[in-house]
Amino acid sequence: CDLELSVSLSQWKAEGKVAVWLRVPISLSRCAAAASTHGFTFHHAAHDQAVLALWLGDGESRLPGFATHQIGVAGAVVDESNGKVLVVQDRNKTKNAWKFPGGLSDPGENIGATAVREVLEETGVRSEFRSLLSIRQQHNHPGAFGMSDMYIICRLRPLTYDINFCTQECLRCEWLGLAELAKTDNTTPITSRVAKLLLHGLEQGFDKIDLTMEELPAVYSGMFYQLYHRQLPPTPKS
Amino acid sequence: CDLELSVSLSQWKAEGKVAVWLRVPISLSRCAAAASTHGFTFHHAAHDQAVLALWLGDGESRLPGFATHQIGVAGAVVDESNGKVLVVQDRNKTKNAWKFPGGLSDPGENIGATAVREVLEETGVRSEFRSLLSIRQQHNHPGAFGMSDMYIICRLRPLTYDINFCTQECLRCEWLGLAELAKTDNTTPITSRVAKLLLHGLEQGFDKIDLTMEELPAVYSGMFYQLYHRQLPPTPKS
């Protein structure tokens, strides 16, 4: 694939093209090595295909980068009847701190769906999405392969209450009083903060702490997207 | 690299290893092709290196995936003295709709820093981060290479007011009244929604619409992370 690439590159440069993309199946990876001698680098790769790019334009590359963030989502399942919230202690962490069950979003999975799925997998409790409570951004995240992490905590409403937790992932799982979770040192700073938020919401109304979600149609794809923001007061109808 | 890999794989399986990772420099990509005949696939790749993985354990792979989201950030720069906000019309879009200036986060860049940088690059206006207003999640996003997009709008405070916009990116750039932006059809649904939020904030106080940001130290790395949530009322000191 080397000779042909040389000829094509000269032609593309002459035509004023600013960038070249190459899709290389993993079985033909020797072509990626050949392309690299012409300056191509990996843009991204997944499954059985790599995508290489070469910037031909003036100055620094203005090619858009690939995905930079993994999305982790935890679910704070609040039982409003007794002010308790579902918490777990991870099996594989050094300090046994209480936290909300959660995990990484699968590709294409909505934030709320991740929270509901992870809560079910870890604790056996079924729940439904209510709102988004907090967002943490962290770079060079351990376990993110040098990339960044967005950690989102959602408020969920329980549909079932019996705990049947995953012993592979969790050491303990309990319904714990929010007041106790807000006070204990045996938790993470973010969990403690969100416990205080939830306690405030339980006392003053969850509209004081929620970001609510709305689905809107995307113009170009016909698919739906999810928009989260603080609720606007109802507008008077005229 | 093929024969050695065969021998090693047999040994690793016998030892009960559940997964194997391979780092392959682009110049040695023929090894990626060889590894693929043993079932390895691309986990990710960037610059001059690909990372391949093979699941050896029981059942489906439980290997964590790679980053799934790009982060786009826009800045709503609000001049509180006259209720105007900085808006642009993109040069390369079919419909010339008013929107807030913004763009993709660079790797390792904080949300607020992206907003401030993109506003400066597109409009020439200097500003500072105040709060996070809205989050949109969209999958199969055009221009995200089949991945997902998180689009975040921040509230910024202007430090300078003179517009000197980038004619490569923008067709027009203006300080537009929030009431007008909230009413016009010549904008996107999200921009319109956030204009209504900002108008509400301008009238009732931005504490009615903001998610505020706090920096907290990460336990394991000593670095800082950014946490965004609705403000808690001040706790009485005891």
Tab-separated table of C-alpha atoms in Angstrom:
chain	number	residue	atom	x	y	z
A	1	CYS	CA	0.000	0.000	0.000
A	2	ASP	CA	3.062	2.272	0.270
A	3	LEU	CA	3.731	3.352	-3.333
A	4	GLU	CA	0.096	4.137	-4.081
A	5	LEU	CA	-0.159	6.230	-0.922
A	6	SER	CA	2.886	8.323	-1.929
A	7	VAL	CA	1.355	9.110	-5.311
A	8	SER	CA	-2.068	9.907	-3.837
A	9	LEU	CA	-0.637	12.196	-1.145
A	10	SER	CA	1.226	14.295	-3.734
A	11	GLN	CA	-1.972	14.620	-5.729
A	12	TRP	CA	-4.140	15.519	-2.706
A	13	LYS	CA	-1.650	18.175	-1.601
A	14	ALA	CA	-1.637	19.629	-5.122
A	15	GLU	CA	-5.443	19.720	-5.035
A	16	GLY	CA	-5.329	21.745	-1.813
A	17	LYS	CA	-6.863	19.089	0.454
A	18	VAL	CA	-6.234	19.941	4.129
A	19	ALA	CA	-6.522	16.461	5.636
A	20	VAL	CA	-6.567	12.774	4.762
A	21	TRP	CA	-8.348	10.048	6.715
A	22	LEU	CA	-7.475	6.346	6.420
A	23	ARG	CA	-9.633	3.491	7.682
A	24	VAL	CA	-7.452	0.432	8.246
A	25	PRO	CA	-8.917	-2.992	9.150
A	26	ILE	CA	-6.879	-4.652	11.897
A	27	SER	CA	-5.961	-7.524	9.558
A	28	LEU	CA	-4.303	-4.999	7.190
A	29	SER	CA	-2.439	-3.199	9.977
A	30	ARG	CA	0.841	-3.327	8.011
A	31	CYS	CA	-0.735	-0.461	5.979
A	32	ALA	CA	-0.917	1.602	9.187
A	33	ALA	CA	2.843	1.153	9.629
A	34	ALA	CA	3.401	2.176	5.999
A	35	ALA	CA	1.146	5.223	6.411
A	36	SER	CA	3.007	6.252	9.564
A	37	THR	CA	6.181	6.731	7.519
A	38	HIS	CA	4.241	9.461	5.658
A	39	GLY	CA	3.258	11.159	8.915
A	40	PHE	CA	-0.132	9.542	9.551
A	41	THR	CA	-1.006	8.950	13.210
A	42	PHE	CA	-3.862	7.156	14.947
A	43	HIS	CA	-6.988	9.281	15.374
A	44	HIS	CA	-8.876	6.447	17.078
A	45	ALA	CA	-9.466	2.706	16.873
A	46	ALA	CA	-12.117	0.295	18.095
A	47	HIS	CA	-13.067	-3.326	17.512
A	48	ASP	CA	-11.434	-4.377	14.223
A	49	GLN	CA	-10.692	-0.993	12.672
A	50	ALA	CA	-8.236	1.861	13.145
A	51	VAL	CA	-8.723	5.364	11.775
A	52	LEU	CA	-5.578	7.301	10.886
A	53	ALA	CA	-5.319	10.951	9.963
A	54	LEU	CA	-2.796	13.262	8.358
A	55	TRP	CA	-3.080	17.051	8.413
A	56	LEU	CA	-1.979	18.592	5.086
A	57	GLY	CA	-3.131	22.166	5.714
A	58	ASP	CA	-1.167	25.154	6.966
A	59	GLY	CA	-0.167	25.449	10.611
A	60	GLU	CA	-1.297	23.158	13.405
A	61	SER	CA	-3.856	20.445	12.785
A	62	ARG	CA	-7.418	21.685	13.096
A	63	LEU	CA	-8.867	18.169	12.945
A	64	PRO	CA	-11.440	17.491	15.654
A	65	GLY	CA	-10.220	15.085	18.320
A	66	PHE	CA	-11.858	11.851	19.388
A	67	ALA	CA	-13.980	11.294	22.500
A	68	THR	CA	-12.162	12.496	25.640
A	69	HIS	CA	-14.462	11.464	28.506
A	70	GLN	CA	-15.884	8.344	30.041
A	71	ILE	CA	-19.186	8.877	31.844
A	72	GLY	CA	-19.720	7.314	35.262
A	73	VAL	CA	-23.171	7.514	36.832
A	74	ALA	CA	-24.316	6.750	40.370
A	75	GLY	CA	-27.886	6.508	41.613
A	76	ALA	CA	-29.041	7.934	44.951
A	77	VAL	CA	-32.225	5.937	45.556
A	78	VAL	CA	-34.188	7.839	48.201
A	79	ASP	CA	-37.022	6.273	50.189
A	80	GLU	CA	-39.073	9.381	51.005
A	81	SER	CA	-41.205	7.496	53.549
A	82	ASN	CA	-38.305	7.118	56.005
A	83	GLY	CA	-35.527	9.398	54.709
A	84	LYS	CA	-33.196	6.522	53.882
A	85	VAL	CA	-30.937	6.134	50.863
A	86	LEU	CA	-29.407	3.028	49.286
A	87	VAL	CA	-25.621	2.831	49.778
A	88	VAL	CA	-22.907	0.262	49.127
A	89	GLN	CA	-19.320	-0.401	50.115
A	90	ASP	CA	-17.135	-1.514	47.198
A	91	ARG	CA	-15.337	-4.823	47.567
A	92	ASN	CA	-12.156	-3.735	45.798
A	93	LYS	CA	-11.348	-0.401	47.432
A	94	THR	CA	-8.854	0.161	50.227
A	95	LYS	CA	-11.160	2.215	52.420
A	96	ASN	CA	-14.638	0.831	52.988
A	97	ALA	CA	-16.527	4.045	52.416
A	98	TRP	CA	-20.279	4.247	51.857
A	99	LYS	CA	-21.167	5.444	48.389
A	100	PHE	CA	-24.051	5.357	45.955
A	101	PRO	CA	-24.134	2.347	43.606
A	102	GLY	CA	-23.016	3.198	40.075
A	103	GLY	CA	-20.680	2.498	37.191
A	104	LEU	CA	-19.664	3.435	33.664
A	105	SER	CA	-22.189	4.240	30.950
A	106	ASP	CA	-22.294	1.777	28.079
A	107	PRO	CA	-21.866	3.327	24.615
A	108	GLY	CA	-25.108	5.053	23.596
A	109	GLU	CA	-26.691	4.717	27.055
A	110	ASN	CA	-28.543	7.658	28.619
A	111	ILE	CA	-27.377	8.988	31.989
A	112	GLY	CA	-30.557	7.962	33.807
A	113	ALA	CA	-30.542	4.495	32.240
A	114	THR	CA	-26.999	3.882	33.498
A	115	ALA	CA	-27.998	4.850	37.042
A	116	VAL	CA	-31.059	2.569	37.055
A	117	ARG	CA	-29.127	-0.350	35.503
A	118	GLU	CA	-26.133	-0.092	37.850
A	119	VAL	CA	-28.357	0.180	40.942
A	120	LEU	CA	-30.225	-2.966	39.872
A	121	GLU	CA	-27.020	-4.892	39.054
A	122	GLU	CA	-25.280	-3.967	42.304
A	123	THR	CA	-28.153	-4.007	44.805
A	124	GLY	CA	-31.125	-5.845	43.257
A	125	VAL	CA	-33.318	-2.770	43.838
A	126	ARG	CA	-35.483	-1.537	40.941
A	127	SER	CA	-35.856	2.225	40.599
A	128	GLU	CA	-36.771	5.044	38.229
A	129	PHE	CA	-34.936	8.215	37.223
A	130	ARG	CA	-36.062	11.484	38.829
A	131	SER	CA	-33.341	14.103	38.355
A	132	LEU	CA	-29.677	14.932	38.027
A	133	LEU	CA	-27.988	16.224	41.202
A	134	SER	CA	-24.273	16.754	40.638
A	135	ILE	CA	-21.495	16.554	38.068
A	136	ARG	CA	-17.806	16.052	38.707
A	137	GLN	CA	-15.148	16.480	36.044
A	138	GLN	CA	-11.757	14.893	36.608
A	139	HIS	CA	-8.803	14.606	34.243
A	140	ASN	CA	-6.151	11.865	34.048
A	141	HIS	CA	-8.644	9.687	35.846
A	142	PRO	CA	-7.261	6.354	37.094
A	143	GLY	CA	-8.890	3.644	35.017
A	144	ALA	CA	-9.769	6.006	32.171
A	145	PHE	CA	-6.669	5.146	30.093
A	146	GLY	CA	-5.228	8.628	30.511
A	147	MET	CA	-8.509	10.290	29.587
A	148	SER	CA	-11.047	12.298	31.610
A	149	ASP	CA	-14.020	11.218	33.674
A	150	MET	CA	-17.417	12.810	34.176
A	151	TYR	CA	-19.081	11.432	37.312
A	152	ILE	CA	-22.786	12.211	37.580
A	153	ILE	CA	-25.081	11.484	40.530
A	154	CYS	CA	-28.800	11.062	39.836
A	155	ARG	CA	-31.758	11.014	42.192
A	156	LEU	CA	-33.827	7.854	41.757
A	157	ARG	CA	-37.132	6.726	43.261
A	158	PRO	CA	-37.304	3.123	44.476
A	159	LEU	CA	-39.815	0.752	42.865
A	160	THR	CA	-38.752	-2.194	45.047
A	161	TYR	CA	-37.057	-2.223	48.453
A	162	ASP	CA	-35.562	-5.676	49.047
A	163	ILE	CA	-31.775	-5.738	48.832
A	164	ASN	CA	-30.078	-8.601	46.986
A	165	PHE	CA	-26.619	-7.226	46.407
A	166	CYS	CA	-23.863	-8.391	44.078
A	167	THR	CA	-21.188	-10.004	46.251
A	168	GLN	CA	-18.630	-9.748	43.424
A	169	GLU	CA	-18.814	-5.948	43.501
A	170	CYS	CA	-20.050	-5.053	46.982
A	171	LEU	CA	-18.986	-5.842	50.519
A	172	ARG	CA	-22.077	-4.320	52.120
A	173	CYS	CA	-25.327	-2.744	50.983
A	174	GLU	CA	-27.864	-0.953	53.207
A	175	TRP	CA	-30.678	1.550	53.391
A	176	LEU	CA	-28.951	4.249	55.459
A	177	GLY	CA	-30.530	7.359	56.983
A	178	LEU	CA	-29.641	10.504	55.002
A	179	ALA	CA	-28.889	12.406	58.216
A	180	GLU	CA	-26.396	9.696	59.198
A	181	LEU	CA	-24.786	9.608	55.733
A	182	ALA	CA	-24.468	13.420	55.792
A	183	LYS	CA	-22.605	13.227	59.129
A	184	THR	CA	-20.393	10.140	58.900
A	185	ASP	CA	-16.677	10.290	58.045
A	186	ASN	CA	-17.001	6.826	56.553
A	187	THR	CA	-17.846	8.086	53.079
A	188	THR	CA	-16.400	10.051	50.155
A	189	PRO	CA	-16.507	13.881	50.041
A	190	ILE	CA	-18.906	13.851	47.067
A	191	THR	CA	-21.280	11.320	48.647
A	192	SER	CA	-21.326	13.411	51.826
A	193	ARG	CA	-22.100	16.560	49.849
A	194	VAL	CA	-24.920	14.918	47.918
A	195	ALA	CA	-26.324	13.451	51.156
A	196	LYS	CA	-26.560	17.028	52.501
A	197	LEU	CA	-28.263	18.125	49.270
A	198	LEU	CA	-30.749	15.251	49.515
A	199	LEU	CA	-31.473	16.016	53.167
A	200	HIS	CA	-32.207	19.609	52.163
A	201	GLY	CA	-34.460	18.338	49.357
A	202	LEU	CA	-36.272	15.939	51.666
A	203	GLU	CA	-37.041	18.803	54.051
A	204	GLN	CA	-37.692	21.651	51.587
A	205	GLY	CA	-38.777	19.820	48.437
A	206	PHE	CA	-36.638	18.174	45.779
A	207	ASP	CA	-37.330	21.110	43.438
A	208	LYS	CA	-34.713	22.880	45.596
A	209	ILE	CA	-31.930	20.515	44.481
A	210	ASP	CA	-32.974	18.928	41.160
A	211	LEU	CA	-31.884	19.435	37.591
A	212	THR	CA	-34.866	18.094	35.690
A	213	MET	CA	-34.661	16.320	32.342
A	214	GLU	CA	-36.591	16.896	29.161
A	215	GLU	CA	-36.403	15.005	25.878
A	216	LEU	CA	-36.281	17.122	22.735
A	217	PRO	CA	-36.096	16.045	19.082
A	218	ALA	CA	-32.775	16.566	17.299
A	219	VAL	CA	-33.414	18.496	14.083
A	220	TYR	CA	-31.024	16.662	11.769
A	221	SER	CA	-31.340	13.057	12.975
A	222	GLY	CA	-34.951	12.730	14.121
A	223	MET	CA	-33.554	11.129	17.291
A	224	PHE	CA	-34.100	12.528	20.762
A	225	TYR	CA	-31.634	14.174	23.064
A	226	GLN	CA	-31.834	14.795	26.806
A	227	LEU	CA	-31.590	18.316	28.172
A	228	TYR	CA	-30.956	18.916	31.892
A	229	HIS	CA	-31.322	22.271	33.645
A	230	ARG	CA	-33.049	23.866	36.612
A	231	GLN	CA	-36.785	24.092	36.302
A	232	LEU	CA	-38.238	27.371	35.050
A	233	PRO	CA	-41.282	28.669	36.910
A	234	PRO	CA	-44.474	27.929	34.934
A	235	THR	CA	-45.226	30.714	32.428
A	236	PRO	CA	-48.690	32.273	32.701
A	237	LYS	CA	-50.789	31.327	29.647
A	238	SER	CA	-51.980	34.370	27.696
B	1	CYS	CA	5.688	-11.654	16.898
B	2	ASP	CA	3.195	-14.439	16.117
B	3	LEU	CA	4.836	-17.588	17.525
B	4	GLU	CA	5.791	-15.960	20.825
B	5	LEU	CA	2.254	-14.650	21.264
B	6	SER	CA	0.782	-18.156	20.774
B	7	VAL	CA	3.034	-19.596	23.463
B	8	SER	CA	2.370	-16.732	25.884
B	9	LEU	CA	-1.410	-16.912	25.438
B	10	SER	CA	-1.474	-20.626	26.302
B	11	GLN	CA	0.555	-19.908	29.406
B	12	TRP	CA	-1.584	-16.924	30.510
B	13	LYS	CA	-4.778	-18.959	30.068
B	14	ALA	CA	-3.274	-21.785	32.132
B	15	GLU	CA	-2.388	-19.252	34.841
B	16	GLY	CA	-6.029	-18.107	34.972
B	17	LYS	CA	-5.456	-14.595	33.620
B	18	VAL	CA	-8.760	-13.032	32.507
B	19	ALA	CA	-7.439	-10.476	30.023
B	20	VAL	CA	-4.374	-9.495	28.025
B	21	TRP	CA	-3.474	-5.981	26.900
B	22	LEU	CA	-1.050	-5.234	24.057
B	23	ARG	CA	0.525	-1.857	23.349
B	24	VAL	CA	1.575	-1.690	19.698
B	25	PRO	CA	3.577	1.241	18.272
B	26	ILE	CA	2.221	2.301	14.880
B	27	SER	CA	5.517	1.378	13.202
B	28	LEU	CA	5.073	-2.241	14.414
B	29	SER	CA	1.439	-2.445	13.323
B	30	ARG	CA	2.029	-5.799	11.601
B	31	CYS	CA	1.985	-7.203	15.174
B	32	ALA	CA	-1.583	-5.897	15.539
B	33	ALA	CA	-2.585	-7.920	12.467
B	34	ALA	CA	-0.866	-11.000	13.922
B	35	ALA	CA	-2.574	-10.489	17.295
B	36	SER	CA	-5.959	-10.145	15.594
B	37	THR	CA	-5.679	-13.728	14.336
B	38	HIS	CA	-5.656	-14.725	18.043
B	39	GLY	CA	-8.808	-12.718	18.739
B	40	PHE	CA	-7.296	-9.414	19.881
B	41	THR	CA	-9.244	-6.295	18.903
B	42	PHE	CA	-8.524	-2.575	19.208
B	43	HIS	CA	-9.403	-1.102	22.597
B	44	HIS	CA	-8.244	2.369	21.580
B	45	ALA	CA	-5.471	4.164	19.711
B	46	ALA	CA	-4.035	7.655	19.647
B	47	HIS	CA	-0.977	9.382	18.220
B	48	ASP	CA	1.592	6.661	17.489
B	49	GLN	CA	0.252	3.815	19.618
B	50	ALA	CA	-2.617	1.330	19.532
B	51	VAL	CA	-3.842	-0.635	22.537
B	52	LEU	CA	-5.315	-4.067	21.849
B	53	ALA	CA	-7.157	-6.302	24.272
B	54	LEU	CA	-8.212	-9.926	24.496
B	55	TRP	CA	-10.683	-11.237	27.064
B	56	LEU	CA	-9.651	-14.686	28.369
B	57	GLY	CA	-12.169	-14.989	31.212
B	58	ASP	CA	-15.545	-16.710	31.313
B	59	GLY	CA	-18.560	-15.194	29.576
B	60	GLU	CA	-18.698	-11.755	28.007
B	61	SER	CA	-15.787	-9.358	28.296
B	62	ARG	CA	-15.889	-7.297	31.481
B	63	LEU	CA	-13.077	-5.017	30.331
B	64	PRO	CA	-13.858	-1.333	30.809
B	65	GLY	CA	-14.466	0.514	27.553
B	66	PHE	CA	-12.648	3.593	26.319
B	67	ALA	CA	-13.910	7.194	26.432
B	68	THR	CA	-17.393	7.493	24.890
B	69	HIS	CA	-18.110	11.233	24.912
B	70	GLN	CA	-16.747	14.411	23.439
B	71	ILE	CA	-17.491	17.521	25.504
B	72	GLY	CA	-18.730	20.654	23.774
B	73	VAL	CA	-19.034	23.840	25.815
B	74	ALA	CA	-20.720	27.144	24.984
B	75	GLY	CA	-20.487	30.383	26.935
B	76	ALA	CA	-23.460	32.673	27.559
B	77	VAL	CA	-21.723	35.960	28.343
B	78	VAL	CA	-24.314	38.156	30.067
B	79	ASP	CA	-23.928	41.922	30.417
B	80	GLU	CA	-26.001	42.520	33.547
B	81	SER	CA	-25.978	46.299	33.034
B	82	ASN	CA	-28.235	46.104	29.960
B	83	GLY	CA	-29.566	42.514	29.864
B	84	LYS	CA	-27.710	41.631	26.679
B	85	VAL	CA	-25.932	38.395	25.832
B	86	LEU	CA	-23.189	37.647	23.301
B	87	VAL	CA	-24.421	35.542	20.363
B	88	VAL	CA	-22.991	34.391	17.033
B	89	GLN	CA	-24.203	32.923	13.777
B	90	ASP	CA	-22.011	30.094	12.476
B	91	ARG	CA	-20.590	30.481	9.001
B	92	ASN	CA	-20.890	26.839	8.032
B	93	LYS	CA	-24.441	25.969	9.059
B	94	THR	CA	-27.453	25.858	6.752
B	95	LYS	CA	-29.718	27.919	8.972
B	96	ASN	CA	-28.297	31.155	10.338
B	97	ALA	CA	-29.492	30.726	13.886
B	98	TRP	CA	-28.236	32.770	16.830
B	99	LYS	CA	-26.332	30.667	19.337
B	100	PHE	CA	-23.800	31.061	22.105
B	101	PRO	CA	-20.147	30.857	21.015
B	102	GLY	CA	-18.519	27.548	21.910
B	103	GLY	CA	-16.650	24.466	20.774
B	104	LEU	CA	-15.056	21.193	21.801
B	105	SER	CA	-13.006	20.816	24.966
B	106	ASP	CA	-9.337	20.072	24.423
B	107	PRO	CA	-8.032	16.971	26.233
B	108	GLY	CA	-7.598	17.768	29.944
B	109	GLU	CA	-9.376	21.130	29.714
B	110	ASN	CA	-11.932	22.140	32.363
B	111	ILE	CA	-15.486	22.963	31.283
B	112	GLY	CA	-15.246	26.622	32.276
B	113	ALA	CA	-11.863	27.039	30.579
B	114	THR	CA	-13.280	25.748	27.293
B	115	ALA	CA	-16.146	28.243	27.452
B	116	VAL	CA	-13.838	31.201	28.155
B	117	ARG	CA	-11.341	30.139	25.450
B	118	GLU	CA	-13.956	29.544	22.752
B	119	VAL	CA	-15.722	32.843	23.475
B	120	LEU	CA	-12.400	34.691	23.156
B	121	GLU	CA	-11.412	32.845	19.945
B	122	GLU	CA	-14.770	33.378	18.245
B	123	THR	CA	-15.736	36.857	19.433
B	124	GLY	CA	-12.651	38.589	20.862
B	125	VAL	CA	-14.491	39.147	24.158
B	126	ARG	CA	-12.689	38.247	27.406
B	127	SER	CA	-14.829	36.744	30.157
B	128	GLU	CA	-14.774	34.706	33.356
B	129	PHE	CA	-16.651	31.569	34.402
B	130	ARG	CA	-19.622	31.980	36.738
B	131	SER	CA	-21.744	28.829	36.640
B	132	LEU	CA	-23.030	25.857	34.684
B	133	LEU	CA	-26.568	26.236	33.284
B	134	SER	CA	-27.514	23.218	31.189
B	135	ILE	CA	-26.312	19.845	29.950
B	136	ARG	CA	-27.414	18.020	26.828
B	137	GLN	CA	-26.533	14.405	26.096
B	138	GLN	CA	-26.794	13.182	22.519
B	139	HIS	CA	-25.722	9.849	21.035
B	140	ASN	CA	-24.485	9.091	17.503
B	141	HIS	CA	-23.642	12.754	17.291
B	142	PRO	CA	-22.694	13.998	13.813
B	143	GLY	CA	-19.012	14.857	13.924
B	144	ALA	CA	-18.335	12.668	16.961
B	145	PHE	CA	-17.123	9.654	14.929
B	146	GLY	CA	-20.099	7.550	15.975
B	147	MET	CA	-19.683	8.464	19.633
B	148	SER	CA	-21.754	10.606	22.016
B	149	ASP	CA	-21.698	14.311	22.750
B	150	MET	CA	-22.197	16.218	25.984
B	151	TYR	CA	-23.044	19.860	25.258
B	152	ILE	CA	-22.760	22.151	28.268
B	153	ILE	CA	-23.745	25.820	28.453
B	154	CYS	CA	-21.990	28.007	31.039
B	155	ARG	CA	-22.831	31.465	32.324
B	156	LEU	CA	-19.891	33.848	31.921
B	157	ARG	CA	-19.318	37.431	33.035
B	158	PRO	CA	-17.757	39.783	30.480
B	159	LEU	CA	-14.391	41.387	31.272
B	160	THR	CA	-14.276	43.263	27.942
B	161	TYR	CA	-17.109	44.310	25.633
B	162	ASP	CA	-15.654	45.106	22.197
B	163	ILE	CA	-16.466	42.491	19.561
B	164	ASN	CA	-13.735	41.390	17.161
B	165	PHE	CA	-15.147	38.178	15.786
B	166	CYS	CA	-13.472	35.359	13.873
B	167	THR	CA	-14.656	35.626	10.268
B	168	GLN	CA	-13.515	32.050	9.550
B	169	GLU	CA	-16.029	30.668	12.054
B	170	CYS	CA	-18.742	33.319	12.366
B	171	LEU	CA	-20.991	35.176	9.958
B	172	ARG	CA	-22.299	37.594	12.583
B	173	CYS	CA	-21.668	38.381	16.235
B	174	GLU	CA	-23.738	40.732	18.425
B	175	TRP	CA	-24.757	41.679	21.929
B	176	LEU	CA	-28.458	40.746	21.746
B	177	GLY	CA	-31.157	41.487	24.329
B	178	LEU	CA	-32.065	38.368	26.337
B	179	ALA	CA	-35.785	39.127	25.968
B	180	GLU	CA	-35.359	39.211	22.184
B	181	LEU	CA	-33.290	35.994	22.122
B	182	ALA	CA	-35.922	34.266	24.290
B	183	LYS	CA	-38.650	35.228	21.775
B	184	THR	CA	-37.045	34.886	18.342
B	185	ASP	CA	-37.528	31.829	16.100
B	186	ASN	CA	-34.116	32.523	14.619
B	187	THR	CA	-32.271	30.376	17.148
B	188	THR	CA	-31.894	26.771	18.321
B	189	PRO	CA	-34.296	25.202	20.855
B	190	ILE	CA	-31.548	24.925	23.491
B	191	THR	CA	-30.364	28.517	23.046
B	192	SER	CA	-33.963	29.700	23.363
B	193	ARG	CA	-34.438	27.671	26.535
B	194	VAL	CA	-31.253	28.981	28.114
B	195	ALA	CA	-32.190	32.556	27.122
B	196	LYS	CA	-35.428	32.099	29.116
B	197	LEU	CA	-33.422	30.729	32.053
B	198	LEU	CA	-31.036	33.702	31.905
B	199	LEU	CA	-33.920	36.172	31.706
B	200	HIS	CA	-35.379	34.550	34.826
B	201	GLY	CA	-31.969	34.780	36.509
B	202	LEU	CA	-31.535	38.418	35.520
B	203	GLU	CA	-34.899	39.261	37.100
B	204	GLN	CA	-34.873	36.971	40.157
B	205	GLY	CA	-31.155	36.448	40.788
B	206	PHE	CA	-28.771	34.032	39.108
B	207	ASP	CA	-28.885	31.813	42.210
B	208	LYS	CA	-32.264	30.722	40.776
B	209	ILE	CA	-30.657	29.147	37.690
B	210	ASP	CA	-27.005	28.388	38.513
B	211	LEU	CA	-25.109	25.216	39.227
B	212	THR	CA	-22.097	26.522	41.102
B	213	MET	CA	-18.633	25.006	40.930
B	214	GLU	CA	-16.266	24.024	43.678
B	215	GLU	CA	-12.756	22.596	43.438
B	216	LEU	CA	-11.977	19.666	45.707
B	217	PRO	CA	-8.752	17.674	46.097
B	218	ALA	CA	-8.731	14.147	44.659
B	219	VAL	CA	-7.578	11.740	47.373
B	220	TYR	CA	-5.376	9.449	45.294
B	221	SER	CA	-3.748	11.892	42.869
B	222	GLY	CA	-3.397	15.133	44.815
B	223	MET	CA	-4.928	16.864	41.793
B	224	PHE	CA	-8.147	18.847	41.915
B	225	TYR	CA	-11.507	18.016	40.477
B	226	GLN	CA	-14.486	20.265	39.783
B	227	LEU	CA	-17.839	19.531	41.392
B	228	TYR	CA	-21.012	21.219	40.106
B	229	HIS	CA	-24.362	21.201	41.912
B	230	ARG	CA	-27.034	23.553	43.181
B	231	GLN	CA	-25.974	25.733	46.048
B	232	LEU	CA	-26.859	24.556	49.545
B	233	PRO	CA	-28.203	27.210	51.908
B	234	PRO	CA	-25.488	28.344	54.347
B	235	THR	CA	-25.378	26.113	57.430
B	236	PRO	CA	-25.656	27.914	60.773
B	237	LYS	CA	-22.358	27.663	62.665
B	238	SER	CA	-22.761	25.975	66.039
